[in-house]
PDB file of C-alpha atoms in Angstrom:
ATOM      1  CA  MET A   7     114.098 -18.633-214.533  1.00 66.00           C
ATOM      2  CA  HIS A   8     111.397 -16.706-216.379  1.00 76.00           C
ATOM      3  CA  ALA A   9     109.864 -18.034-219.586  1.00 79.00           C
ATOM      4  CA  SER A  10     111.066 -14.964-221.495  1.00 83.00           C
ATOM      5  CA  THR A  11     114.628 -15.664-220.372  1.00 86.00           C
ATOM      6  CA  ILE A  12     114.359 -19.292-221.482  1.00 87.00           C
ATOM      7  CA  ARG A  13     113.065 -18.159-224.876  1.00 90.00           C
ATOM      8  CA  GLY A  14     115.972 -15.765-225.159  1.00 90.00           C
ATOM      9  CA  LEU A  15     118.427 -18.557-224.334  1.00 91.00           C
ATOM     10  CA  LEU A  16     116.736 -20.859-226.841  1.00 93.00           C
ATOM     11  CA  VAL A  17     117.080 -18.305-229.642  1.00 93.00           C
ATOM     12  CA  ARG A  18     120.706 -17.654-228.715  1.00 93.00           C
ATOM     13  CA  GLY A  19     121.395 -21.372-228.528  1.00 94.00           C
ATOM     14  CA  MET A  20     120.039 -21.912-232.032  1.00 95.00           C
ATOM     15  CA  LEU A  21     122.035 -18.937-233.310  1.00 95.00           C
ATOM     16  CA  ALA A  22     125.191 -20.268-231.660  1.00 95.00           C
ATOM     17  CA  GLY A  23     124.441 -23.689-233.164  1.00 94.00           C
ATOM     18  CA  LEU A  24     124.136 -22.093-236.607  1.00 96.00           C
ATOM     19  CA  ILE A  25     127.493 -20.348-236.232  1.00 96.00           C
ATOM     20  CA  ALA A  26     129.082 -23.538-234.906  1.00 95.00           C
ATOM     21  CA  GLY A  27     127.580 -25.406-237.851  1.00 94.00           C
ATOM     22  CA  LEU A  28     129.335 -23.067-240.280  1.00 96.00           C
ATOM     23  CA  PHE A  29     132.709 -23.835-238.710  1.00 96.00           C
ATOM     24  CA  ALA A  30     131.895 -27.552-238.594  1.00 94.00           C
ATOM     25  CA  PHE A  31     130.925 -27.482-242.274  1.00 94.00           C
ATOM     26  CA  ALA A  32     134.281 -25.918-243.142  1.00 94.00           C
ATOM     27  CA  VAL A  33     136.107 -28.719-241.306  1.00 94.00           C
ATOM     28  CA  ALA A  34     133.891 -31.390-242.854  1.00 91.00           C
ATOM     29  CA  TYR A  35     134.429 -30.036-246.363  1.00 91.00           C
ATOM     30  CA  VAL A  36     138.185 -29.508-246.103  1.00 91.00           C
ATOM     31  CA  VAL A  37     139.141 -32.494-243.936  1.00 88.00           C
ATOM     32  CA  GLY A  38     136.296 -34.980-244.278  1.00 84.00           C
ATOM     33  CA  GLU A  39     135.241 -34.884-247.924  1.00 84.00           C
ATOM     34  CA  PRO A  40     138.573 -36.134-249.350  1.00 84.00           C
ATOM     35  CA  SER A  41     138.270 -39.335-247.315  1.00 81.00           C
ATOM     36  CA  VAL A  42     134.647 -39.744-248.440  1.00 81.00           C
ATOM     37  CA  ASP A  43     135.725 -39.361-252.080  1.00 79.00           C
ATOM     38  CA  GLY A  44     138.459 -41.909-251.474  1.00 78.00           C
ATOM     39  CA  SER A  45     135.957 -44.350-249.958  1.00 77.00           C
ATOM     40  CA  ILE A  46     133.655 -43.980-252.942  1.00 75.00           C
ATOM     41  CA  ALA A  47     136.578 -44.609-255.291  1.00 76.00           C
ATOM     42  CA  VAL A  48     137.433 -47.795-253.363  1.00 72.00           C
ATOM     43  CA  GLU A  49     133.820 -48.932-253.574  1.00 72.00           C
ATOM     44  CA  GLU A  50     133.692 -48.329-257.325  1.00 68.00           C
ATOM     45  CA  ALA A  51     136.963 -50.188-257.834  1.00 70.00           C
ATOM     46  CA  GLN A  52     135.640 -53.146-255.865  1.00 64.00           C
ATOM     47  CA  ALA A  53     132.443 -53.113-257.951  1.00 61.00           C
ATOM     48  CA  VAL A  54     134.512 -53.293-261.138  1.00 63.00           C
ATOM     49  CA  GLN A  55     136.554 -56.183-259.752  1.00 62.00           C
ATOM     50  CA  GLU A  56     133.389 -58.056-258.728  1.00 58.00           C
ATOM     51  CA  HIS A  57     131.935 -57.554-262.214  1.00 55.00           C
ATOM     52  CA  HIS A  58     135.076 -58.891-263.884  1.00 59.00           C
ATOM     53  CA  ALA A  59     134.934 -61.845-261.529  1.00 60.00           C
ATOM     54  CA  GLY A  60     131.377 -62.578-262.663  1.00 59.00           C
ATOM     55  CA  HIS A  61     129.549 -61.071-259.676  1.00 54.00           C
ATOM     56  CA  GLY A  62     127.302 -58.033-259.760  1.00 51.00           C
ATOM     57  CA  ALA A  63     126.076 -55.784-262.531  1.00 51.00           C
ATOM     58  CA  PRO A  64     128.337 -53.655-264.695  1.00 52.00           C
ATOM     59  CA  PRO A  65     129.049 -50.226-263.204  1.00 49.00           C
ATOM     60  CA  SER A  66     127.256 -48.530-266.121  1.00 49.00           C
ATOM     61  CA  GLN A  67     124.043 -50.410-265.246  1.00 46.00           C
ATOM     62  CA  GLU A  68     124.043 -49.418-261.576  1.00 48.00           C
ATOM     63  CA  GLU A  69     121.338 -47.030-260.435  1.00 52.00           C
ATOM     64  CA  GLU A  70     122.395 -43.427-260.850  1.00 58.00           C
ATOM     65  CA  GLU A  71     122.379 -41.161-257.815  1.00 63.00           C
ATOM     66  CA  ALA A  72     119.371 -38.852-257.461  1.00 65.00           C
ATOM     67  CA  VAL A  73     121.722 -36.106-256.252  1.00 65.00           C
ATOM     68  CA  SER A  74     125.129 -35.666-257.850  1.00 72.00           C
ATOM     69  CA  ARG A  75     128.269 -36.037-255.780  1.00 70.00           C
ATOM     70  CA  PRO A  76     129.283 -32.343-256.149  1.00 72.00           C
ATOM     71  CA  VAL A  77     125.902 -31.279-254.762  1.00 75.00           C
ATOM     72  CA  GLN A  78     126.163 -33.798-251.930  1.00 75.00           C
ATOM     73  CA  SER A  79     129.599 -32.511-250.901  1.00 71.00           C
ATOM     74  CA  THR A  80     128.589 -28.829-250.930  1.00 79.00           C
ATOM     75  CA  ALA A  81     124.940 -27.805-250.595  1.00 86.00           C
ATOM     76  CA  GLY A  82     123.853 -31.146-249.182  1.00 83.00           C
ATOM     77  CA  LEU A  83     126.645 -31.270-246.638  1.00 87.00           C
ATOM     78  CA  ALA A  84     126.091 -27.646-245.616  1.00 90.00           C
ATOM     79  CA  THR A  85     122.355 -28.143-245.165  1.00 91.00           C
ATOM     80  CA  GLY A  86     122.803 -31.250-243.061  1.00 91.00           C
ATOM     81  CA  VAL A  87     125.488 -29.786-240.815  1.00 92.00           C
ATOM     82  CA  LEU A  88     123.693 -26.463-240.310  1.00 94.00           C
ATOM     83  CA  VAL A  89     120.362 -28.096-239.469  1.00 94.00           C
ATOM     84  CA  TYR A  90     122.195 -30.449-237.111  1.00 93.00           C
ATOM     85  CA  GLY A  91     123.947 -27.506-235.440  1.00 93.00           C
ATOM     86  CA  VAL A  92     120.753 -25.472-234.994  1.00 95.00           C
ATOM     87  CA  ALA A  93     118.868 -28.446-233.550  1.00 94.00           C
ATOM     88  CA  LEU A  94     121.630 -29.355-231.109  1.00 93.00           C
ATOM     89  CA  GLY A  95     122.045 -25.689-230.195  1.00 92.00           C
ATOM     90  CA  GLY A  96     118.389 -25.449-229.203  1.00 92.00           C
ATOM     91  CA  ILE A  97     118.521 -28.643-227.165  1.00 93.00           C
ATOM     92  CA  ALA A  98     121.752 -27.556-225.466  1.00 93.00           C
ATOM     93  CA  ALA A  99     120.234 -24.159-224.628  1.00 92.00           C
ATOM     94  CA  LEU A 100     117.322 -25.847-222.863  1.00 92.00           C
ATOM     95  CA  ALA A 101     119.756 -28.082-220.982  1.00 91.00           C
ATOM     96  CA  PHE A 102     121.730 -24.962-220.046  1.00 91.00           C
ATOM     97  CA  SER A 103     118.562 -23.340-218.665  1.00 89.00           C
ATOM     98  CA  PHE A 104     118.098 -26.305-216.345  1.00 87.00           C
ATOM     99  CA  ALA A 105     121.765 -26.708-215.385  1.00 84.00           C
ATOM    100  CA  LEU A 106     122.568 -23.062-214.628  1.00 84.00           C
ATOM    101  CA  GLY A 107     122.977 -22.713-210.867  1.00 78.00           C
ATOM    102  CA  ARG A 108     122.368 -26.421-210.253  1.00 76.00           C
ATOM    103  CA  VAL A 109     125.785 -27.877-211.115  1.00 74.00           C
ATOM    104  CA  GLY A 110     127.812 -25.344-209.168  1.00 70.00           C
ATOM    105  CA  ARG A 111     128.351 -21.639-208.634  1.00 78.00           C
ATOM    106  CA  PHE A 112     129.585 -21.035-212.174  1.00 81.00           C
ATOM    107  CA  SER A 113     129.028 -18.034-214.388  1.00 87.00           C
ATOM    108  CA  PRO A 114     126.852 -18.466-217.508  1.00 89.00           C
ATOM    109  CA  ARG A 115     129.967 -18.508-219.684  1.00 91.00           C
ATOM    110  CA  ALA A 116     131.626 -21.225-217.588  1.00 91.00           C
ATOM    111  CA  THR A 117     128.402 -23.239-217.436  1.00 91.00           C
ATOM    112  CA  ALA A 118     128.111 -23.107-221.229  1.00 92.00           C
ATOM    113  CA  ALA A 119     131.704 -24.312-221.600  1.00 93.00           C
ATOM    114  CA  LEU A 120     131.133 -27.190-219.169  1.00 91.00           C
ATOM    115  CA  LEU A 121     127.891 -28.124-220.906  1.00 92.00           C
ATOM    116  CA  ALA A 122     129.564 -28.156-224.325  1.00 94.00           C
ATOM    117  CA  ALA A 123     132.424 -30.305-222.999  1.00 94.00           C
ATOM    118  CA  ALA A 124     129.993 -32.723-221.354  1.00 93.00           C
ATOM    119  CA  ALA A 125     127.854 -32.934-224.506  1.00 93.00           C
ATOM    120  CA  PHE A 126     130.865 -33.623-226.710  1.00 94.00           C
ATOM    121  CA  THR A 127     132.071 -36.322-224.308  1.00 94.00           C
ATOM    122  CA  THR A 128     128.770 -38.139-223.825  1.00 93.00           C
ATOM    123  CA  VAL A 129     127.136 -37.645-227.235  1.00 92.00           C
ATOM    124  CA  CYS A 130     130.217 -37.898-229.466  1.00 92.00           C
ATOM    125  CA  LEU A 131     133.427 -39.146-227.872  1.00 94.00           C
ATOM    126  CA  VAL A 132     132.201 -42.091-225.780  1.00 93.00           C
ATOM    127  CA  PRO A 133     129.973 -43.578-228.539  1.00 93.00           C
ATOM    128  CA  PHE A 134     132.815 -42.997-231.021  1.00 92.00           C
ATOM    129  CA  LEU A 135     135.233 -45.012-228.893  1.00 91.00           C
ATOM    130  CA  LYS A 136     132.863 -48.002-228.923  1.00 90.00           C
ATOM    131  CA  TYR A 137     131.388 -47.643-232.407  1.00 88.00           C
ATOM    132  CA  PRO A 138     133.696 -45.404-234.480  1.00 86.00           C
ATOM    133  CA  ALA A 139     132.370 -43.772-237.621  1.00 83.00           C
ATOM    134  CA  THR A 140     132.809 -45.524-240.958  1.00 81.00           C
ATOM    135  CA  PRO A 141     132.733 -44.120-244.507  1.00 77.00           C
ATOM    136  CA  PRO A 142     129.627 -44.739-246.609  1.00 70.00           C
ATOM    137  CA  ALA A 143     129.122 -48.153-248.189  1.00 63.00           C
ATOM    138  CA  VAL A 144     132.096 -49.871-246.516  1.00 69.00           C
ATOM    139  CA  GLY A 145     130.069 -52.116-244.212  1.00 64.00           C
ATOM    140  CA  ASN A 146     127.605 -54.936-244.677  1.00 66.00           C
ATOM    141  CA  PRO A 147     124.329 -53.305-245.859  1.00 68.00           C
ATOM    142  CA  ASP A 148     122.309 -56.143-244.310  1.00 69.00           C
ATOM    143  CA  THR A 149     123.350 -55.120-240.775  1.00 71.00           C
ATOM    144  CA  ILE A 150     123.117 -51.337-241.064  1.00 77.00           C
ATOM    145  CA  GLY A 151     119.903 -51.316-239.018  1.00 79.00           C
ATOM    146  CA  LYS A 152     121.531 -53.249-236.192  1.00 80.00           C
ATOM    147  CA  ARG A 153     124.641 -51.076-236.240  1.00 80.00           C
ATOM    148  CA  THR A 154     122.571 -47.881-236.169  1.00 83.00           C
ATOM    149  CA  THR A 155     120.524 -49.159-233.232  1.00 88.00           C
ATOM    150  CA  LEU A 156     123.646 -50.050-231.262  1.00 87.00           C
ATOM    151  CA  PHE A 157     125.172 -46.637-231.933  1.00 88.00           C
ATOM    152  CA  PHE A 158     122.136 -44.724-230.689  1.00 90.00           C
ATOM    153  CA  LEU A 159     121.834 -47.077-227.735  1.00 92.00           C
ATOM    154  CA  MET A 160     125.418 -46.192-226.823  1.00 92.00           C
ATOM    155  CA  ILE A 161     124.602 -42.481-227.064  1.00 92.00           C
ATOM    156  CA  LEU A 162     121.572 -42.877-224.799  1.00 94.00           C
ATOM    157  CA  LEU A 163     123.520 -44.950-222.286  1.00 93.00           C
ATOM    158  CA  SER A 164     126.418 -42.475-222.275  1.00 93.00           C
ATOM    159  CA  VAL A 165     124.113 -39.484-221.694  1.00 93.00           C
ATOM    160  CA  LEU A 166     122.277 -41.259-218.865  1.00 94.00           C
ATOM    161  CA  LEU A 167     125.561 -42.246-217.232  1.00 93.00           C
ATOM    162  CA  GLY A 168     126.802 -38.676-217.564  1.00 91.00           C
ATOM    163  CA  VAL A 169     123.687 -37.299-215.876  1.00 91.00           C
ATOM    164  CA  ALA A 170     123.984 -39.932-213.137  1.00 92.00           C
ATOM    165  CA  ALA A 171     127.630 -38.960-212.601  1.00 90.00           C
ATOM    166  CA  VAL A 172     126.689 -35.287-212.169  1.00 87.00           C
ATOM    167  CA  ILE A 173     123.949 -36.137-209.673  1.00 88.00           C
ATOM    168  CA  ALA A 174     126.261 -38.452-207.747  1.00 89.00           C
ATOM    169  CA  GLY A 175     128.994 -35.830-207.707  1.00 85.00           C
ATOM    170  CA  ARG A 176     126.650 -33.196-206.293  1.00 84.00           C
ATOM    171  CA  ARG A 177     125.522 -35.510-203.504  1.00 85.00           C
ATOM    172  CA  LEU A 178     129.021 -36.720-202.660  1.00 86.00           C
ATOM    173  CA  ALA A 179     130.292 -33.131-202.494  1.00 81.00           C
ATOM    174  CA  ARG A 180     128.568 -32.642-199.142  1.00 83.00           C
ATOM    175  CA  ARG A 181     130.707 -35.354-197.553  1.00 85.00           C
ATOM    176  CA  LEU A 182     133.862 -35.524-199.676  1.00 85.00           C
ATOM    177  CA  GLY A 183     134.274 -31.977-200.899  1.00 83.00           C
ATOM    178  CA  ASN A 184     133.957 -30.744-204.483  1.00 80.00           C
ATOM    179  CA  TRP A 185     137.303 -32.029-205.749  1.00 84.00           C
ATOM    180  CA  ASN A 186     137.084 -35.538-204.267  1.00 88.00           C
ATOM    181  CA  ALA A 187     133.440 -35.842-205.279  1.00 85.00           C
ATOM    182  CA  THR A 188     134.256 -34.842-208.871  1.00 87.00           C
ATOM    183  CA  VAL A 189     137.072 -37.395-209.055  1.00 91.00           C
ATOM    184  CA  ALA A 190     134.872 -40.135-207.577  1.00 91.00           C
ATOM    185  CA  ALA A 191     131.968 -39.377-209.939  1.00 90.00           C
ATOM    186  CA  GLY A 192     134.300 -39.252-212.945  1.00 91.00           C
ATOM    187  CA  ALA A 193     135.920 -42.550-211.979  1.00 93.00           C
ATOM    188  CA  GLY A 194     132.493 -44.143-211.600  1.00 93.00           C
ATOM    189  CA  PHE A 195     131.458 -42.881-215.042  1.00 92.00           C
ATOM    190  CA  VAL A 196     134.613 -44.327-216.616  1.00 94.00           C
ATOM    191  CA  ALA A 197     134.194 -47.669-214.822  1.00 95.00           C
ATOM    192  CA  VAL A 198     130.548 -48.163-215.772  1.00 94.00           C
ATOM    193  CA  THR A 199     131.204 -47.020-219.349  1.00 93.00           C
ATOM    194  CA  ALA A 200     134.081 -49.496-219.635  1.00 94.00           C
ATOM    195  CA  ALA A 201     131.760 -52.262-218.438  1.00 93.00           C
ATOM    196  CA  ALA A 202     129.220 -51.252-221.090  1.00 91.00           C
ATOM    197  CA  PHE A 203     131.965 -51.415-223.733  1.00 91.00           C
ATOM    198  CA  VAL A 204     132.665 -54.999-222.695  1.00 90.00           C
ATOM    199  CA  PHE A 205     129.085 -56.256-222.645  1.00 90.00           C
ATOM    200  CA  LEU A 206     127.662 -54.457-225.678  1.00 88.00           C
ATOM    201  CA  PRO A 207     128.218 -56.323-228.967  1.00 86.00           C
ATOM    202  CA  SER A 208     130.841 -55.078-231.388  1.00 81.00           C
ATOM    203  CA  ASN A 209     130.365 -54.132-235.039  1.00 74.00           C
ATOM    204  CA  ASP A 210     132.577 -56.765-236.618  1.00 68.00           C
ATOM    205  CA  ASP A 211     131.047 -56.254-240.068  1.00 63.00           C
ATOM    206  CA  ALA A 212     131.144 -52.437-240.020  1.00 66.00           C
ATOM    207  CA  VAL A 213     134.131 -52.391-242.391  1.00 71.00           C
ATOM    208  CA  LYS A 214     134.719 -54.673-245.360  1.00 71.00           C
ATOM    209  CA  VAL A 215     137.836 -56.789-245.372  1.00 70.00           C
ATOM    210  CA  GLY A 216     140.569 -55.153-247.413  1.00 71.00           C
ATOM    211  CA  PHE A 217     139.386 -51.573-246.998  1.00 74.00           C
ATOM    212  CA  PRO A 218     142.456 -49.280-246.720  1.00 77.00           C
ATOM    213  CA  ALA A 219     143.247 -48.744-243.035  1.00 79.00           C
ATOM    214  CA  ALA A 220     144.815 -45.314-243.638  1.00 84.00           C
ATOM    215  CA  LEU A 221     141.698 -44.057-245.415  1.00 83.00           C
ATOM    216  CA  LEU A 222     139.488 -45.403-242.638  1.00 84.00           C
ATOM    217  CA  TRP A 223     141.639 -43.687-240.017  1.00 87.00           C
ATOM    218  CA  GLU A 224     141.489 -40.364-241.900  1.00 89.00           C
ATOM    219  CA  PHE A 225     137.694 -40.527-242.090  1.00 89.00           C
ATOM    220  CA  ARG A 226     137.302 -41.298-238.407  1.00 88.00           C
ATOM    221  CA  ILE A 227     139.650 -38.523-237.317  1.00 92.00           C
ATOM    222  CA  ALA A 228     137.805 -36.093-239.592  1.00 91.00           C
ATOM    223  CA  SER A 229     134.443 -37.146-238.131  1.00 92.00           C
ATOM    224  CA  LEU A 230     135.678 -36.551-234.602  1.00 93.00           C
ATOM    225  CA  ALA A 231     137.243 -33.224-235.619  1.00 94.00           C
ATOM    226  CA  VAL A 232     133.914 -32.009-237.014  1.00 94.00           C
ATOM    227  CA  GLN A 233     132.158 -32.761-233.721  1.00 94.00           C
ATOM    228  CA  ALA A 234     134.968 -31.195-231.688  1.00 95.00           C
ATOM    229  CA  MET A 235     134.789 -28.004-233.754  1.00 95.00           C
ATOM    230  CA  LEU A 236     130.998 -27.875-233.491  1.00 96.00           C
ATOM    231  CA  TRP A 237     130.900 -28.113-229.703  1.00 96.00           C
ATOM    232  CA  THR A 238     133.941 -25.906-229.129  1.00 96.00           C
ATOM    233  CA  VAL A 239     132.523 -23.030-231.170  1.00 96.00           C
ATOM    234  CA  PHE A 240     129.082 -23.529-229.659  1.00 96.00           C
ATOM    235  CA  GLY A 241     130.451 -23.396-226.109  1.00 94.00           C
ATOM    236  CA  ILE A 242     132.350 -20.172-226.834  1.00 95.00           C
ATOM    237  CA  VAL A 243     129.625 -18.343-228.771  1.00 95.00           C
ATOM    238  CA  PHE A 244     126.690 -19.434-226.629  1.00 95.00           C
ATOM    239  CA  GLY A 245     128.653 -18.682-223.459  1.00 93.00           C
ATOM    240  CA  MET A 246     129.218 -15.106-224.625  1.00 94.00           C
ATOM    241  CA  LEU A 247     125.572 -14.647-225.644  1.00 94.00           C
ATOM    242  CA  ALA A 248     124.212 -16.196-222.444  1.00 91.00           C
ATOM    243  CA  GLN A 249     126.577 -14.163-220.284  1.00 90.00           C
ATOM    244  CA  ARG A 250     125.405 -10.940-221.926  1.00 90.00           C
ATOM    245  CA  LEU A 251     121.734 -11.875-221.603  1.00 89.00           C
ATOM    246  CA  LEU A 252     121.847 -13.009-217.992  1.00 86.00           C
ATOM    247  CA  THR A 253     124.096 -10.302-216.585  1.00 85.00           C
ATOM    248  CA  SER A 254     122.702  -7.239-218.392  1.00 70.00           C
ATOM    249  CA  PRO A 255     120.401  -4.935-216.378  1.00 63.00           C
ATOM    250  CA  PRO A 256     116.674  -4.996-217.154  1.00 55.00           C
ATOM    251  CA  ALA A 257     115.442  -2.562-219.785  1.00 52.00           C
ATOM    252  CA  GLY A 258     114.962   0.911-218.367  1.00 51.00           C
ATOM    253  CA  ALA A 259     117.016   0.170-215.268  1.00 51.00           C
ATOM    254  CA  GLU A 260     120.535   1.286-214.489  1.00 48.00           C
ATOM    255  CA  ALA A 261     122.893  -0.462-212.125  1.00 45.00           C
ATOM    256  CA  ALA A 262     124.332   1.650-209.334  1.00 45.00           C
ATOM    257  CA  PRO A 263     128.003   2.598-209.686  1.00 48.00           C
ATOM    258  CA  GLY A 264     130.306  -0.122-208.420  1.00 45.00           C
ATOM    259  CA  THR A 265     127.610  -2.825-208.493  1.00 42.00           C
ATOM    260  CA  GLN A 266     127.208  -5.828-210.748  1.00 46.00           C
ATOM    261  CA  VAL A 267     123.980  -7.443-211.807  1.00 42.00           C
ATOM    262  CA  PRO A 268     124.022 -11.103-210.677  1.00 45.00           C
ATOM    263  CA  ALA A 269     123.355 -13.943-213.058  1.00 46.00           C
ATOM    264  CA  LEU A 270     119.876 -15.485-213.011  1.00 45.00           C
ATOM    265  CA  ASN A 271     119.529 -18.955-211.609  1.00 41.00           C
TER     266      ASN A 271
END
């Protein structure tokens, strides 16, 4: 694939990530922010109770936030989600450039959809199942570094296992056929991931005792919904843009009647 084509895919990937980020921001604001506000209210109520019990400083003496909550939930949230979407869109576009034509005889649109599904599974879903998201300030602050390290370790392990499953599936396809090889590779990914779930330590102090279970569940579902929206929109938009780029005739050239320009690989 030519460098100019890769640059074109990179730009389109970042654009698709920006568009996906807009949809993800809408989900985060409508579905996620109420649970965040509820978590903050729980934290403040617990702080008042601890003060009345003789522990901790009065709420009025606590350090004020540098950025107000309304700004955090609007401009701050939008900035974070959009930057996240653009960055992931660029990375996914580069991965698409490498995967196109190497994971099967799929069109650019289908390859983009498969890539988005694989990214959501390995980067979001699998780590979420082991270390689900928690609202701010509900865990032990002394172990936040350990919990963050374990979460990113799970992401890295999941991505590596996903890549290994794809490679194994491609090699097994020569002997077992595409369908059987896909099933075998998928089963191997699930088995090794399950083993990792067993041996990796759990985050027992990620949530304070007494935190409302319903509120925690709402926050976690919202977090997963944001990621699902991001990757779904990205797969659709980037697939359309990549398909148009890779199947359009070169500038100044016209395809003969009844012919179709093949996708680059």
